[in-house]
Each structure stands twice: as C-alpha cells, then as structure tokens.
CSV table of C-alpha atoms in Angstrom, one decimal:
chain,number,residue,atom,x,y,z
A,1,MET,CA,-18.7,-8.7,-23.3
A,2,LYS,CA,-18.0,-7.0,-19.9
A,3,THR,CA,-15.5,-3.9,-20.4
A,4,ASP,CA,-13.6,-1.7,-17.0
A,5,PHE,CA,-11.9,1.3,-17.3
A,6,ILE,CA,-8.6,1.0,-14.5
A,7,GLY,CA,-6.7,3.9,-14.2
A,8,ASP,CA,-6.8,7.4,-15.0
A,9,THR,CA,-3.6,8.5,-16.3
A,10,ALA,CA,-3.3,6.3,-19.2
A,11,PRO,CA,-6.5,4.1,-19.6
A,12,VAL,CA,-6.5,0.8,-19.7
A,13,VAL,CA,-9.9,-1.4,-21.1
A,14,LEU,CA,-10.3,-4.8,-19.0
A,15,VAL,CA,-12.1,-6.9,-21.5
A,16,LYS,CA,-13.7,-10.1,-20.0
A,17,LEU,CA,-14.6,-12.1,-23.3
A,18,GLU,CA,-17.3,-15.2,-22.4
A,19,GLY,CA,-18.4,-17.9,-24.6
A,20,ASP,CA,-17.3,-17.7,-28.2
A,21,GLU,CA,-17.4,-14.0,-28.2
A,22,LYS,CA,-14.3,-12.5,-30.1
A,23,ILE,CA,-12.9,-8.6,-30.4
A,24,TYR,CA,-10.2,-7.4,-33.3
A,25,LEU,CA,-7.1,-4.8,-32.3
A,26,ASP,CA,-3.8,-3.5,-33.3
A,27,ASN,CA,-1.9,-6.2,-32.0
A,28,ASP,CA,0.3,-3.5,-29.9
A,29,LEU,CA,-2.1,-2.7,-28.0
A,30,MET,CA,-2.7,-5.7,-26.0
A,31,LEU,CA,-1.0,-5.4,-22.6
A,32,TYR,CA,-1.8,-9.0,-21.2
A,33,LYS,CA,-4.3,-11.5,-21.4
A,34,ASP,CA,-5.1,-14.5,-19.7
A,35,PRO,CA,-3.2,-17.0,-21.6
A,36,ALA,CA,-6.4,-19.7,-21.6
A,37,VAL,CA,-7.1,-16.2,-24.7
A,38,LYS,CA,-6.4,-17.4,-27.9
A,39,VAL,CA,-5.0,-15.1,-30.4
A,40,ASN,CA,-5.7,-15.3,-34.5
A,41,ARG,CA,-5.4,-12.4,-37.6
A,42,LYS,CA,-7.6,-10.5,-39.8
A,43,ILE,CA,-7.1,-9.4,-42.7
A,44,THR,CA,-7.3,-5.7,-43.5
A,45,THR,CA,-6.3,-4.3,-46.7
A,46,SER,CA,-4.4,-6.4,-49.3
A,47,LEU,CA,-0.7,-6.6,-49.5
A,48,THR,CA,-0.9,-3.8,-52.2
A,49,ASN,CA,-2.9,-1.7,-50.6
A,50,ARG,CA,-1.1,-1.5,-47.7
A,51,ILE,CA,1.9,-1.2,-49.9
A,52,ILE,CA,0.0,2.0,-51.5
A,53,THR,CA,0.1,3.4,-48.9
A,54,HIS,CA,2.8,3.4,-47.4
A,55,ALA,CA,4.7,5.2,-50.2
A,56,GLU,CA,2.1,8.1,-49.0
A,57,GLY,CA,4.1,8.2,-46.1
A,58,ILE,CA,0.5,6.3,-44.1
A,59,GLN,CA,2.1,3.3,-42.0
A,60,SER,CA,-1.3,1.2,-42.3
A,61,GLU,CA,-1.7,-2.6,-40.5
A,62,ARG,CA,-2.4,-5.3,-42.8
A,63,TYR,CA,-4.0,-7.1,-40.0
A,64,PHE,CA,-5.6,-7.2,-36.8
A,65,ALA,CA,-4.8,-9.6,-34.4
A,66,VAL,CA,-8.5,-11.1,-33.3
A,67,PHE,CA,-8.2,-12.4,-29.5
A,68,GLU,CA,-11.0,-15.4,-28.7
A,69,GLY,CA,-12.6,-17.4,-25.9
A,70,GLU,CA,-12.9,-17.1,-22.5
A,71,GLY,CA,-10.7,-15.1,-20.2
A,72,HIS,CA,-9.6,-11.1,-20.1
A,73,VAL,CA,-8.0,-9.3,-22.5
A,74,ALA,CA,-6.1,-5.6,-21.1
A,75,ILE,CA,-5.5,-3.3,-23.6
A,76,SER,CA,-3.7,0.2,-23.5
A,77,HIS,CA,-3.1,2.6,-26.3
A,78,ASP,CA,0.2,4.1,-24.6
A,79,LYS,CA,-1.0,7.3,-24.1
A,80,PRO,CA,-2.9,9.5,-21.9
A,81,GLY,CA,-6.8,10.2,-23.3
A,82,GLU,CA,-10.4,9.7,-22.6
A,83,CYS,CA,-11.9,6.8,-23.7
A,84,ARG,CA,-15.6,6.1,-25.0
A,85,ALA,CA,-17.5,3.3,-26.2
A,86,ILE,CA,-19.6,3.9,-29.6
A,87,THR,CA,-22.4,1.7,-30.2
A,88,LEU,CA,-23.8,0.8,-33.9
A,89,ASP,CA,-26.6,0.2,-34.6
A,90,GLN,CA,-27.1,-2.3,-38.0
A,91,ASN,CA,-25.4,-0.7,-40.7
A,92,SER,CA,-24.1,2.4,-39.5
A,93,VAL,CA,-20.8,4.0,-40.2
A,94,VAL,CA,-18.4,6.2,-38.6
A,95,TYR,CA,-15.5,7.2,-39.8
A,96,VAL,CA,-12.4,7.2,-37.0
A,97,ARG,CA,-9.2,9.1,-36.7
A,98,TRP,CA,-6.2,6.6,-37.9
A,99,GLN,CA,-5.2,4.6,-35.1
A,100,SER,CA,-7.2,5.9,-32.5
A,101,LEU,CA,-9.3,2.4,-32.0
A,102,LEU,CA,-9.0,0.0,-28.9
A,103,PHE,CA,-10.7,-2.5,-29.9
A,104,ALA,CA,-14.0,-3.5,-31.9
A,105,GLN,CA,-16.4,-6.7,-32.1
A,106,ASP,CA,-16.0,-9.1,-34.0
A,107,SER,CA,-19.1,-7.9,-35.8
A,108,VAL,CA,-18.3,-4.7,-36.2
A,109,GLY,CA,-17.0,-4.6,-40.0
A,110,TYR,CA,-13.6,-2.7,-40.8
A,111,GLN,CA,-11.6,-1.1,-43.8
A,112,PRO,CA,-9.1,1.5,-44.0
A,113,ASN,CA,-11.0,4.8,-45.9
A,114,MET,CA,-8.0,7.3,-47.2
A,115,ARG,CA,-9.4,10.3,-48.3
A,116,ASN,CA,-7.8,12.6,-51.0
A,117,TYR,CA,-8.0,16.2,-51.0
A,118,SER,CA,-5.5,16.9,-53.1
A,119,LYS,CA,-5.6,20.3,-55.1
A,120,PHE,CA,-3.5,22.6,-57.3
A,121,MET,CA,-0.2,22.5,-55.5
A,122,THR,CA,-1.8,21.1,-53.1
A,123,ASN,CA,-1.5,17.4,-51.5
A,124,PHE,CA,-3.4,16.0,-48.6
A,125,ILE,CA,-4.5,12.6,-47.5
A,126,LEU,CA,-6.7,12.3,-44.3
A,127,PRO,CA,-6.3,8.6,-43.0
A,128,LEU,CA,-9.5,7.1,-41.4
A,129,GLU,CA,-10.7,4.0,-40.5
A,130,GLU,CA,-14.3,3.0,-41.3
A,131,PHE,CA,-16.7,0.9,-39.1
A,132,ARG,CA,-19.4,-0.4,-39.8
A,133,GLY,CA,-22.2,-1.9,-37.4
A,134,PRO,CA,-24.2,-3.7,-35.9
A,135,GLY,CA,-21.6,-3.7,-32.7
A,136,THR,CA,-19.5,-2.0,-30.3
A,137,ILE,CA,-16.6,0.1,-30.9
A,138,TYR,CA,-13.8,1.3,-28.0
A,139,VAL,CA,-11.7,4.7,-29.2
A,140,GLN,CA,-9.3,6.7,-27.6
A,141,ALA,CA,-8.6,10.0,-27.4
A,142,PHE,CA,-5.7,12.4,-27.4
A,143,GLY,CA,-6.7,14.6,-24.4
A,144,ASN,CA,-9.8,15.1,-24.1
A,145,ALA,CA,-12.9,14.1,-26.3
A,146,PHE,CA,-16.0,16.8,-26.8
A,147,GLN,CA,-19.0,15.5,-28.5
A,148,PHE,CA,-20.5,17.7,-30.8
A,149,ASN,CA,-24.1,16.8,-32.1
A,150,LEU,CA,-24.8,18.8,-35.6
A,151,ASN,CA,-27.6,19.6,-37.4
A,152,PRO,CA,-28.4,19.8,-41.0
A,153,GLY,CA,-26.1,22.3,-42.5
A,154,GLU,CA,-24.8,23.4,-39.4
A,155,VAL,CA,-20.6,23.4,-39.9
A,156,LEU,CA,-17.5,23.2,-37.4
A,157,ASP,CA,-14.4,23.8,-38.3
A,158,VAL,CA,-12.1,21.1,-36.7
A,159,PRO,CA,-7.9,21.5,-37.3
A,160,VAL,CA,-7.6,17.5,-39.0
A,161,ASN,CA,-5.1,16.1,-36.4
A,162,ASN,CA,-8.2,16.9,-33.6
A,163,LEU,CA,-10.9,15.0,-35.8
A,164,LEU,CA,-12.0,11.8,-33.1
A,165,LEU,CA,-14.7,10.4,-35.4
A,166,PHE,CA,-17.6,11.2,-37.2
A,167,ASP,CA,-20.4,10.1,-38.2
A,168,ALA,CA,-21.2,8.7,-42.3
A,169,THR,CA,-23.8,11.8,-42.0
A,170,VAL,CA,-21.0,14.3,-40.9
A,171,GLY,CA,-19.5,15.6,-44.7
A,172,ILE,CA,-16.6,17.2,-45.2
A,173,SER,CA,-16.7,20.1,-47.6
A,174,ASP,CA,-13.4,21.2,-47.7
A,175,ILE,CA,-9.9,21.0,-46.1
A,176,LEU,CA,-8.5,24.0,-45.7
A,177,PHE,CA,-5.1,25.8,-45.2
A,178,LEU,CA,-4.2,28.0,-42.8
A,179,PHE,CA,-1.7,30.9,-43.7
A,180,PRO,CA,1.2,30.7,-43.6
A,181,TYR,CA,1.9,27.5,-45.1
A,182,GLN,CA,4.9,26.3,-46.8
A,183,ILE,CA,3.8,22.8,-47.7
A,184,TYR,CA,0.6,22.1,-48.8
A,185,ALA,CA,-0.5,25.8,-50.3
A,186,GLN,CA,1.3,28.8,-51.1
A,187,GLY,CA,1.1,31.6,-52.0
A,188,ASN,CA,-2.2,34.0,-52.5
A,189,ALA,CA,-4.7,30.6,-52.3
A,190,ALA,CA,-3.6,30.1,-49.1
A,191,ALA,CA,-4.3,33.6,-47.6
A,192,ARG,CA,-7.7,33.6,-49.3
A,193,GLN,CA,-8.2,30.1,-47.5
A,194,ASN,CA,-7.1,31.8,-44.2
A,195,GLU,CA,-9.8,34.3,-44.5
A,196,VAL,CA,-12.9,31.8,-43.2
A,197,CYS,CA,-10.4,29.4,-41.1
A,198,VAL,CA,-10.4,31.3,-37.7
A,199,LEU,CA,-9.2,28.1,-36.1
A,200,LYS,CA,-5.9,28.1,-34.1
A,201,PRO,CA,-4.0,31.1,-35.8
A,202,ASN,CA,-0.6,31.2,-34.0
A,203,SER,CA,-0.2,27.3,-33.8
A,204,PRO,CA,2.3,25.4,-35.6
A,205,GLU,CA,2.7,24.6,-39.0
A,206,SER,CA,1.5,21.2,-38.3
A,207,MET,CA,-2.0,22.1,-36.9
A,208,SER,CA,-2.3,24.2,-39.9
A,209,VAL,CA,-4.6,21.6,-42.0
A,210,CYS,CA,-8.7,22.2,-40.9
A,211,ALA,CA,-12.0,20.0,-42.4
A,212,ARG,CA,-14.4,21.7,-42.3
A,213,VAL,CA,-17.5,19.5,-41.2
A,214,TYR,CA,-21.1,20.0,-41.8
A,215,GLY,CA,-24.2,17.9,-40.6
A,216,PRO,CA,-26.8,16.2,-39.6
A,217,GLY,CA,-24.5,13.7,-37.4
A,218,ARG,CA,-22.2,13.0,-33.8
A,219,VAL,CA,-18.4,14.8,-34.3
A,220,LEU,CA,-15.5,14.2,-31.7
A,221,VAL,CA,-13.1,15.9,-31.4
A,222,HIS,CA,-10.0,16.0,-28.8
A,223,SER,CA,-7.9,18.1,-27.4
A,224,GLY,CA,-4.4,16.4,-28.1
A,225,ARG,CA,-3.1,15.7,-31.6
B,1,MET,CA,14.2,8.5,6.4
B,2,LYS,CA,11.2,9.6,5.4
B,3,PHE,CA,9.7,9.3,1.5
B,4,GLU,CA,7.0,11.5,0.8
B,5,THR,CA,5.4,11.4,-2.6
B,6,LEU,CA,4.5,14.6,-4.4
B,7,ASN,CA,2.1,13.4,-6.9
B,8,GLY,CA,0.6,14.9,-10.3
B,9,TYR,CA,0.8,13.9,-13.8
B,10,VAL,CA,4.6,13.9,-13.8
B,11,PRO,CA,4.7,12.2,-10.3
B,12,ALA,CA,8.4,12.8,-8.2
B,13,VAL,CA,9.2,11.3,-4.5
B,14,LEU,CA,11.5,13.6,-2.1
B,15,VAL,CA,13.2,11.4,0.3
B,16,THR,CA,14.3,13.3,3.6
B,17,LEU,CA,17.7,12.2,5.1
B,18,ASN,CA,18.3,11.6,8.5
B,19,GLU,CA,22.0,12.2,9.8
B,20,GLY,CA,24.2,9.4,8.0
B,21,GLU,CA,21.5,7.6,6.4
B,22,SER,CA,21.0,7.5,2.7
B,23,VAL,CA,19.6,6.5,-0.3
B,24,PHE,CA,20.7,5.4,-3.7
B,25,ALA,CA,19.9,6.4,-7.2
B,26,GLU,CA,20.6,7.3,-10.6
B,27,HIS,CA,22.4,10.9,-10.5
B,28,GLY,CA,20.2,11.9,-14.2
B,29,ILE,CA,17.1,12.0,-12.5
B,30,MET,CA,17.5,13.7,-9.2
B,31,LEU,CA,15.1,16.3,-9.3
B,32,TYR,CA,16.9,19.3,-6.4
B,33,LYS,CA,18.1,18.2,-2.8
B,34,ASP,CA,18.9,20.5,-0.2
B,35,GLN,CA,23.3,21.6,0.1
B,36,SER,CA,23.5,19.4,2.8
B,37,VAL,CA,23.1,16.8,1.5
B,38,THR,CA,26.9,14.9,-0.3
B,39,VAL,CA,26.8,12.7,-3.2
B,40,GLY,CA,28.8,10.0,-4.0
B,41,ARG,CA,28.9,7.0,-5.6
B,42,ARG,CA,28.4,3.2,-5.7
B,43,SER,CA,29.8,0.8,-8.0
B,44,ILE,CA,27.4,-1.4,-10.0
B,45,GLY,CA,28.1,-5.3,-10.8
B,46,GLY,CA,29.9,-6.6,-13.5
B,47,ASN,CA,33.0,-6.3,-15.0
B,48,PHE,CA,33.6,-3.0,-17.4
B,49,LEU,CA,33.2,-4.9,-20.1
B,50,GLU,CA,29.3,-6.1,-19.3
B,51,LYS,CA,28.7,-2.1,-18.0
B,52,MET,CA,29.8,-1.5,-21.8
B,53,GLU,CA,27.9,-3.8,-22.7
B,54,ARG,CA,24.7,-2.3,-20.4
B,55,LYS,CA,25.8,0.9,-21.6
B,56,GLY,CA,25.2,0.4,-25.7
B,57,LEU,CA,22.7,-1.6,-25.3
B,58,GLY,CA,20.2,-0.3,-22.4
B,59,ASP,CA,21.4,2.7,-21.4
B,60,ILE,CA,22.4,1.2,-18.0
B,61,PRO,CA,24.5,3.7,-16.0
B,62,PHE,CA,28.2,2.8,-15.1
B,63,ILE,CA,27.5,3.8,-11.8
B,64,VAL,CA,25.1,4.9,-9.6
B,65,ALA,CA,25.2,7.7,-7.0
B,66,GLU,CA,24.5,7.7,-3.5
B,67,PHE,CA,22.6,10.5,-1.7
B,68,LYS,CA,23.7,10.9,2.0
B,69,GLY,CA,21.6,13.4,4.5
B,70,PRO,CA,20.9,15.2,6.4
B,71,GLY,CA,19.1,16.7,4.3
B,72,SER,CA,16.0,15.9,1.5
B,73,VAL,CA,16.7,15.1,-1.8
B,74,ALA,CA,13.9,15.1,-4.6
B,75,PHE,CA,13.4,12.6,-7.6
B,76,SER,CA,11.7,11.9,-10.9
B,77,ARG,CA,11.6,10.1,-13.8
B,78,ASP,CA,10.2,12.8,-16.1
B,79,GLY,CA,7.2,11.2,-17.4
B,80,LYS,CA,3.3,10.9,-16.6
B,81,GLY,CA,2.6,8.1,-14.6
B,82,GLU,CA,2.5,6.8,-10.5
B,83,ILE,CA,5.1,6.4,-7.8
B,84,ARG,CA,5.2,3.4,-5.1
B,85,ASP,CA,7.4,2.8,-2.2
B,86,ILE,CA,7.9,-0.7,-1.2
B,87,GLU,CA,9.0,-2.1,1.3
B,88,ILE,CA,11.6,-5.1,0.6
B,89,PRO,CA,11.8,-7.8,3.9
B,90,ALA,CA,15.2,-9.1,4.2
B,91,GLY,CA,17.0,-11.9,1.6
B,92,VAL,CA,13.5,-11.6,-0.7
B,93,THR,CA,14.4,-10.0,-4.3
B,94,MET,CA,12.8,-7.8,-6.3
B,95,ASP,CA,13.1,-7.2,-10.1
B,96,VAL,CA,12.3,-3.6,-11.2
B,97,ALA,CA,12.8,-2.6,-15.0
B,98,GLU,CA,15.0,-1.0,-16.0
B,99,GLY,CA,14.4,3.3,-16.3
B,100,SER,CA,11.5,2.5,-13.3
B,101,LEU,CA,14.2,2.6,-10.0
B,102,LEU,CA,13.9,6.3,-8.2
B,103,CYS,CA,15.8,5.3,-5.3
B,104,ALA,CA,16.7,2.7,-2.6
B,105,THR,CA,17.7,2.7,0.3
B,106,ASP,CA,21.5,2.3,0.6
B,107,SER,CA,20.6,-1.7,3.2
B,108,ILE,CA,19.5,-2.9,-0.5
B,109,LYS,CA,21.8,-4.9,-2.4
B,110,TYR,CA,21.6,-3.6,-5.8
B,111,ASP,CA,22.9,-6.4,-9.1
B,112,MET,CA,21.2,-6.5,-12.9
B,113,TYR,CA,18.9,-9.4,-13.9
B,114,TYR,CA,18.9,-9.9,-17.9
B,115,ILE,CA,15.7,-11.3,-20.0
B,116,LYS,CA,16.5,-12.5,-23.0
B,117,GLY,CA,14.5,-11.2,-26.4
B,118,THR,CA,13.2,-13.6,-28.8
B,119,MET,CA,16.5,-12.6,-31.3
B,120,ARG,CA,13.0,-11.5,-33.7
B,121,LEU,CA,14.1,-7.9,-35.7
B,122,GLY,CA,13.8,-5.4,-33.4
B,123,ARG,CA,14.7,-6.9,-30.5
B,124,MET,CA,17.6,-8.4,-30.9
B,125,VAL,CA,18.8,-8.1,-27.4
B,126,GLY,CA,15.6,-8.3,-24.3
B,127,ARG,CA,16.3,-6.1,-21.3
B,128,TRP,CA,17.4,-5.6,-17.8
B,129,MET,CA,15.8,-5.6,-15.1
B,130,ASP,CA,17.3,-3.6,-11.9
B,131,ARG,CA,17.5,-6.7,-9.2
B,132,LEU,CA,17.6,-5.3,-5.9
B,133,THR,CA,17.6,-7.6,-2.1
B,134,GLY,CA,16.4,-6.5,1.1
B,135,PRO,CA,15.8,-5.1,3.6
B,136,GLY,CA,15.3,-2.0,3.1
B,137,THR,CA,12.6,0.3,0.8
B,138,ALA,CA,12.0,0.9,-2.8
B,139,VAL,CA,10.9,3.4,-4.6
B,140,ILE,CA,9.9,2.9,-8.6
B,141,HIS,CA,8.2,4.9,-10.9
B,142,GLY,CA,5.3,3.0,-13.3
B,143,TYR,CA,4.8,4.9,-16.4
B,144,GLY,CA,0.8,5.5,-17.4
B,145,ASN,CA,-0.9,3.1,-14.7
B,146,ILE,CA,0.2,0.3,-12.1
B,147,ILE,CA,-1.4,-2.4,-11.7
B,148,SER,CA,-0.8,-5.4,-9.6
B,149,PHE,CA,-1.6,-8.8,-9.7
B,150,ASN,CA,0.0,-11.6,-6.8
B,151,LEU,CA,0.7,-15.0,-8.8
B,152,ASP,CA,0.3,-18.1,-7.0
B,153,ASN,CA,2.7,-21.4,-8.0
B,154,GLY,CA,2.4,-22.4,-11.2
B,155,GLU,CA,0.0,-19.9,-12.7
B,156,SER,CA,0.4,-17.9,-15.7
B,157,ILE,CA,-0.6,-14.4,-17.4
B,158,VAL,CA,1.2,-13.3,-20.5
B,159,VAL,CA,2.2,-9.4,-20.8
B,160,ASP,CA,3.1,-6.9,-23.4
B,161,TYR,CA,6.9,-7.0,-23.4
B,162,GLY,CA,6.8,-3.4,-22.5
B,163,ALA,CA,4.1,-3.7,-19.5
B,164,LEU,CA,6.1,-5.6,-17.1
B,165,LEU,CA,8.0,-3.1,-14.1
B,166,MET,CA,8.1,-5.2,-11.2
B,167,LYS,CA,8.2,-9.1,-10.4
B,168,HIS,CA,9.5,-11.1,-7.6
B,169,SER,CA,12.5,-13.6,-8.0
B,170,THR,CA,10.7,-16.1,-7.8
B,171,VAL,CA,8.2,-15.5,-10.6
B,172,ARG,CA,9.7,-16.9,-14.0
B,173,GLU,CA,9.9,-15.4,-16.9
B,174,ARG,CA,9.4,-16.6,-20.8
B,175,THR,CA,9.6,-14.5,-23.0
B,176,PHE,CA,8.1,-16.2,-26.8
B,177,ASN,CA,6.8,-14.8,-29.9
B,178,GLN,CA,2.7,-15.4,-29.9
B,179,PRO,CA,1.6,-16.1,-32.9
B,180,LEU,CA,-1.3,-14.6,-34.8
B,181,GLY,CA,-3.3,-18.0,-36.0
B,182,HIS,CA,-2.0,-20.8,-37.2
B,183,GLY,CA,-0.2,-21.0,-40.4
B,184,LEU,CA,3.4,-19.6,-41.8
B,185,MET,CA,2.1,-15.5,-42.2
B,186,GLY,CA,0.8,-16.2,-38.9
B,187,HIS,CA,3.6,-16.8,-37.9
B,188,VAL,CA,5.9,-14.6,-39.3
B,189,GLU,CA,3.4,-11.8,-38.5
B,190,SER,CA,3.7,-12.7,-34.2
B,191,PHE,CA,4.1,-10.4,-32.2
B,192,GLU,CA,6.5,-10.5,-28.5
B,193,VAL,CA,5.3,-11.3,-25.3
B,194,LEU,CA,6.7,-12.3,-21.7
B,195,GLU,CA,4.9,-15.5,-20.1
B,196,LEU,CA,5.0,-14.3,-16.3
B,197,THR,CA,4.5,-17.8,-14.3
B,198,GLY,CA,4.1,-17.3,-10.5
B,199,PRO,CA,5.0,-18.0,-7.7
B,200,GLY,CA,5.1,-14.4,-6.7
B,201,SER,CA,3.8,-10.8,-7.2
B,202,ILE,CA,3.6,-8.6,-10.2
B,203,MET,CA,3.7,-5.1,-11.4
B,204,LEU,CA,3.0,-4.1,-14.9
B,205,GLN,CA,2.2,-0.3,-16.2
B,206,SER,CA,-0.4,0.6,-18.7
B,207,ILE,CA,2.3,2.7,-20.9
B,208,ASP,CA,5.5,0.9,-22.9
B,209,PRO,CA,8.7,3.2,-21.9
B,210,HIS,CA,9.6,2.6,-25.6
B,211,ASN,CA,6.5,3.9,-26.9
B,212,GLU,CA,5.4,6.9,-24.9
B,213,THR,CA,3.7,9.0,-27.3
B,214,ILE,CA,3.1,12.3,-25.4
C-alpha cells in the first residue's frame, strides 16, 4: 500500500491498494476511487449499542466501508488539518478522538470506546475509538497536531475536545470541569475544580471540560475542535 | 480585462475591467467594487416555475448581476479553498457545480444543467450545475484543494457526490447507490456516488461544501 498527501488547505490522502490489501473507513470520507476497487462493509458494533449511544447523543457508525482490490482510493475529511500516520505494533492500542479516523489497514482491530465520567450532579461521556495493532491508521486533526511524549507520572491537562489521540498506557485520572460550567457541574464543587485546571479560563463553555492525562505514553493534541 | 487571484485561506478574485467590459456573477458574492463599476442584471434561463424550483431546492438565484467597467470588482465565496480561472474556447461547454462560480466574462453563454439524485432519503433531489459555453473566461472557487483529471474516451472514475467541481459537458455522469458488499443490508446501507465517464476533463474539490465543518 502506498499513500500520498495532496493539497494543504483540506488535505486528501491518496491510497494505492495492491494485491489483496484492504482498508476501512467511514464511507462518507471517500472522495473518489477507481471503479475496480470493491466496496464491502465491516460491522463495528451491535445495533443495540448503536441505539444506546445514539440515545446518549453520540451518532456512532455501525459499520465501516472496506475498500479492497487493485487501484486508488482518495480520502478526505472535508476539513482543514494535519494528517498523521500512526503505526501500531502487534497488540499495541491507541485511543482516538471519535470521528478523527481517516482510514485504517484491515489488520487493525477496532472497537468503539465510550468512557463514562459521570459523577454526582455531572454527566459526561468521552467518545473514543480503540485501535489495536498490528497495522497503520491515519488520523486527521482539526488544525495543527502537537505530540507530547509523557514520562511516567508526568501530567498534562487538555480540554477534551482538543484531545486527538493517546496510547493505552496513558491514563486519564479525572475529568475537570472549568467554572463557570452550568451543565455538568454546579456550585462550590465547580469552583474547587477550577483551582486545579488553568487551561483556557476565558474559553467558551463548550471548551470547559478538561481531561487530566498522565504518562507514560504518547498524547496528540490538536489546535481546533 | 484582468483577473488576479488574491490568494489566502479564503481566497478572492479581483477583476479589473476596462471601459465597456463586463462580467457576471451572483450579486451576493461581491466583496467590493469601485464606484465607477455599474451593476445591472442578467436573467438566467427558464420560466418562473423553473426558477422557483431551482431557488427552492437548489438555492440558485433568479438573476445574476452584471458588473460593467471601468474599474475593479472583487468576488469571494466566503470559503476556504482554491481559485482557478478557466479559458473556455468558442463552442466548448463546461459544467460548474452550483455555488462555485465566482464570475465569468459577458461573452459566455449561461445555462443550467441538472444532475439527478437517486431519490433516496436525504438526497431526494439532485443538484444543479452552471453550464457555461465559450468563448470567454470563467473563474471558479473550489472548496478545499482542487484535483484535476483528464478522462479518456470510456474511462471512468467514481466520486463522492459533493466532490464534483467542474466537468466538460462531454463527460457523462451516472448517479447510483454504492452498495457496501452483498446482501440486503449491503444495499440498505449504501451511499450515493457519481460515476463520471470520459472523454473530457474534470475537477474535484476535497471539501464537500454541504459538509463543511470549519
């Protein structure tokens, strides 16, 4: 498989498939393909799970389109931002912000990962996608992507909407709610949380939820949301 | 007449008109103009009901504005992307996706062309294209990056429905639902694509303007 990046405003990844190589992606992302490239589907989650996540306000896909056969497929996320290739060793796992995947090789395992951080008086679900090696995945950031390699115990506070990708070895110790935050946290509890979370104090409410991530491992943060 | 592209994240085109020269464009996309440039109107094809249909379903204007020199006038589509100016020889016809034409010289014959949808939910109707016949120059805005191809006679490519920016009128199109594999569910969970068959050149854009996220 060969890949090329085309353009810089809203980049396109051009994938040349050879032999019986396969990739999977959300079908909406296909820009064009050779007619010889076949399209199949890959079920990602049960219909029941999809209904549950949909009820929680997350429009999860139940299937991916699998492209296979000799030829080209061009993939675009309809947005500006950096594209990154992430190579995964056997059984290594990364978590990716929901709907940031461009495509993955068929050898990469997939499952949705909805993390529930709801607490008393709060309700917050962090929708992620889990990818398990071996193989390569391509993700696209909103805007620019910055990589941090955290040592054991090293901590970074990141607004959850700016969290693009992290290794499975990276932990999330807490979800912090910035004050003022009317929906997820209220009163003194929110004020106390605000003391330990200093990122973007003047940002709009939608940016007010921070994840406290700690090493060891790799964290990719993107500048858009 | 001179066309100058003002490059940037959201590009614009600056047109310098000599005395008596004119270009036409949608009036809503003018960025600025000199006071000496006068604005008239030019009716586009079809009867009243056809115009209502295009306006209601495709947001295509009833009329286009005609800008007459001397002076300068700038146009922008308010979107990130690239601008290309295309020389259209006499008798050659190009189809440009709706909402992508910035301006065109007055010598160009303007018409509309309709690409059928597949009548599936969410795409009950197709989309219109501006049909331009030379001679003259047309300036178009592609959302995101523009990718160009030349298709030989009978050569085909399958593209996303929103990716088509421009094509020669000789390029034939067919809208169909691309099934995801075999079986009933594969057909139920299909997605809509365009198959374009040469001969002729095409331009694709990397952002579907209907899905633009930032």
